[in-house]
Amino acid sequence: MNEIVNYSMFIDGRWTEAADGKRLGSVNPATGEDWASFPEAGIRDVDAAVRAAHKAMTEGPWSRMTASERGKRLRRLADLLAAQADDVAKLETTDTGKLIRETRSQTRYTAEYLNYFAGAADKLEGATLPIDKPDLFVMTIREPIGVVAAIVPWNSQLMLTAVKLGPALATGNAIVIKASEHGPVPLLELARLCAEADIPPGVVNVVTGLGDPCGKALTTHPLVARIAFTGGPSTARHIIRNSAENFGVVTLELGGKSPILVFDDADLDSAVNGILAGNFGATGQSCVAGTRVFIQASVYDEVLGRVAERAKRIRIGNPMEEQTEMGPLATKGQRDNIERVVAASLKEGASLVTGGSRPAAQPKGWYFEPTILACETAAVPVARQELFGPVLSAFRFKDEADAIAAANDTEFGLAAGIFSRDGGRALRVMRQLRTGIVWINSYRASSPIAPFGGYKSSGTGREAGRESLLDYTRTKTVWIDTSTKPMGDPFIMR
Ligand code: NAD
């Protein structure tokens, strides 16, 4: 029997239990066994967290701190995270099953996201306007928007939190983060580092619990002004409805069914690696997973054959071991769903190229083989539903027009990959893809400097990059009469 590690949540600078004492468990996906427990926040706990954030923004030292000082605190947080990345990464791997080699590099790189926003803290400026009326001086200033509710899933959660916390704090807001119920521990570690970085109590709060009541109470709270959500489209619909209660400004980073297009003039080594990265990296549990692969007919057999051959050799195993290339899925529910959808797709005419089962060598934990299905039609469920797992659907195409039409035939629009050595073609195709991100001759790269977000059911708004900073501010317009005369006729609008 494992020893269970007990975590608390972080509200107003204090480690806190749920008011009603309820707790939830976290399962290690590599073993299928409970390893940690954490509070199940209810409405009262969420209310306490939001009130603490509101107080920190309106009364606390945070509200009086200069932007430069806020930037320094954020930078301190970044330094602490980078220095402790290895320990945090081990916890994330235990909690979510994500490979240690990726959690380690991603945690270090998350510090760069915080640094990016730290540097921006004192570079937000207002404007003076060349107003079209005499004797008036008009300026705009940028103010913090208000308490931010950040809702995140379990995958890449530190990075997905940094793109919310970074701009929120740089611009002077306070934040309540709702961690995922499927692996909240890395965010509780982040809360500990916030305290170490001297970010004042109440500025960053982390609550743990279920979507309903915890996430619902947070996104409907009257003191919340901004909701930054990352998760699935069906939850996003709840979020939008919830925001009707507080008119919170909402951004949504949702799922995808991203296409990868391989033309016959591509560097096929790159294309094969791009397809592998897009489908089997992070065990396919990536919002930008390139799960619909379109290959030009003349190179279809060669490309698919090479991808399948490499997929069969992927080292599946304990995510804590350095040499492992694919770990388990994060939850049993995900694996069950993947098995259902793969079986239904095979029944509807897709053919199995490789995989399709639980690996025999991993009897425990939520493992599933790297799986490739060759599809004649895009109507099969595997080609339409986001599975969040290592399952690729392959299609052949004739020409550019055919490829573009097929790639756009989806409700999603997060990312796309194009492999071609013809620069003109790559740009021509890129312009016609209805997605927020396009990688040309590459796949699955990200940076704090580059905006991230989707079209259609993949979401609204962008995270990272300069424009995301403004989403955490409001503009105030200030009119000043500079004349020596009293104000004129009160019955005519000036
Ligand atoms: P999910 O939508 O089930 O949950 C996301 C978060 O929302 C969790 O913290 C959950 O507790 C919370 N939630 C659930 N119901 C809620 C409610 N009624 N009110 C408020 N909060 C609620 O998603 P998941 O299964 O944890 O994560 C996978 C999904 O996230 C996939 O669809 C994936 O594509 C998406 N994702 C998107 C991006 C991106 O940046 N575009 C990145 C990573 C993951």
mmCIF file of N, CA and C in Angstrom, residues 75 95 98 105 132 136 148 163 170-171 183 211 222 229 246 287 339 386:
data_model
loop_
_atom_site.group_PDB
_atom_site.id
_atom_site.type_symbol
_atom_site.label_atom_id
_atom_site.label_comp_id
_atom_site.label_asym_id
_atom_site.label_seq_id
_atom_site.Cartn_x
_atom_site.Cartn_y
_atom_site.Cartn_z
ATOM 1 N N ARG A 75 9.912 37.964 -11.912
ATOM 2 C CA ARG A 75 11.198 37.412 -12.335
ATOM 3 C C ARG A 75 11.766 36.492 -11.247
ATOM 4 N N ASP A 95 2.113 12.791 -11.099
ATOM 5 C CA ASP A 95 0.704 13.178 -11.021
ATOM 6 C C ASP A 95 -0.055 12.974 -12.334
ATOM 7 N N LYS A 98 3.111 12.298 -17.541
ATOM 8 C CA LYS A 98 3.861 12.895 -18.649
ATOM 9 C C LYS A 98 5.361 12.588 -18.477
ATOM 10 N N SER A 105 12.025 19.737 -19.168
ATOM 11 C CA SER A 105 12.353 20.833 -20.096
ATOM 12 C C SER A 105 11.206 21.839 -20.148
ATOM 13 N N ASP A 132 -10.220 66.184 -31.332
ATOM 14 C CA ASP A 132 -10.737 67.100 -32.355
ATOM 15 C C ASP A 132 -11.590 68.208 -31.753
ATOM 16 N N LEU A 136 -9.343 70.877 -24.796
ATOM 17 C CA LEU A 136 -9.463 69.592 -24.095
ATOM 18 C C LEU A 136 -8.189 68.776 -24.289
ATOM 19 N N VAL A 148 -8.778 37.798 -11.771
ATOM 20 C CA VAL A 148 -8.724 36.861 -12.892
ATOM 21 C C VAL A 148 -9.020 35.451 -12.380
ATOM 22 N N VAL A 163 0.882 31.450 -18.954
ATOM 23 C CA VAL A 163 0.380 32.404 -19.960
ATOM 24 C C VAL A 163 -0.835 33.179 -19.451
ATOM 25 N N ALA A 170 1.701 40.881 -14.263
ATOM 26 C CA ALA A 170 2.484 41.988 -14.844
ATOM 27 C C ALA A 170 1.641 43.251 -14.926
ATOM 28 N N THR A 171 0.350 43.097 -15.183
ATOM 29 C CA THR A 171 -0.514 44.269 -15.338
ATOM 30 C C THR A 171 -1.235 44.652 -14.040
ATOM 31 N N GLY A 183 -4.766 15.984 -11.409
ATOM 32 C CA GLY A 183 -3.331 16.257 -11.287
ATOM 33 C C GLY A 183 -3.022 17.686 -10.907
ATOM 34 N N GLY A 211 -14.968 20.485 -11.522
ATOM 35 C CA GLY A 211 -15.509 21.529 -12.387
ATOM 36 C C GLY A 211 -16.732 22.170 -11.751
ATOM 37 N N PRO A 222 -19.309 37.106 -8.599
ATOM 38 C CA PRO A 222 -19.517 38.505 -9.013
ATOM 39 C C PRO A 222 -18.255 39.368 -8.968
ATOM 40 N N PHE A 229 -9.693 30.512 -19.809
ATOM 41 C CA PHE A 229 -10.005 29.078 -19.734
ATOM 42 C C PHE A 229 -9.197 28.287 -20.747
ATOM 43 N N ASN A 246 -21.316 37.463 -14.388
ATOM 44 C CA ASN A 246 -20.418 38.556 -13.957
ATOM 45 C C ASN A 246 -19.898 39.396 -15.129
ATOM 46 N N CYS A 287 -3.124 19.682 -27.078
ATOM 47 C CA CYS A 287 -4.232 20.337 -27.790
ATOM 48 C C CYS A 287 -3.889 20.547 -29.253
ATOM 49 N N GLU A 339 -10.434 3.588 -26.670
ATOM 50 C CA GLU A 339 -10.716 2.214 -27.100
ATOM 51 C C GLU A 339 -12.075 2.137 -27.807
ATOM 52 N N GLU A 386 -11.898 14.786 -31.041
ATOM 53 C CA GLU A 386 -10.601 14.918 -30.382
ATOM 54 C C GLU A 386 -10.476 13.775 -29.376
#
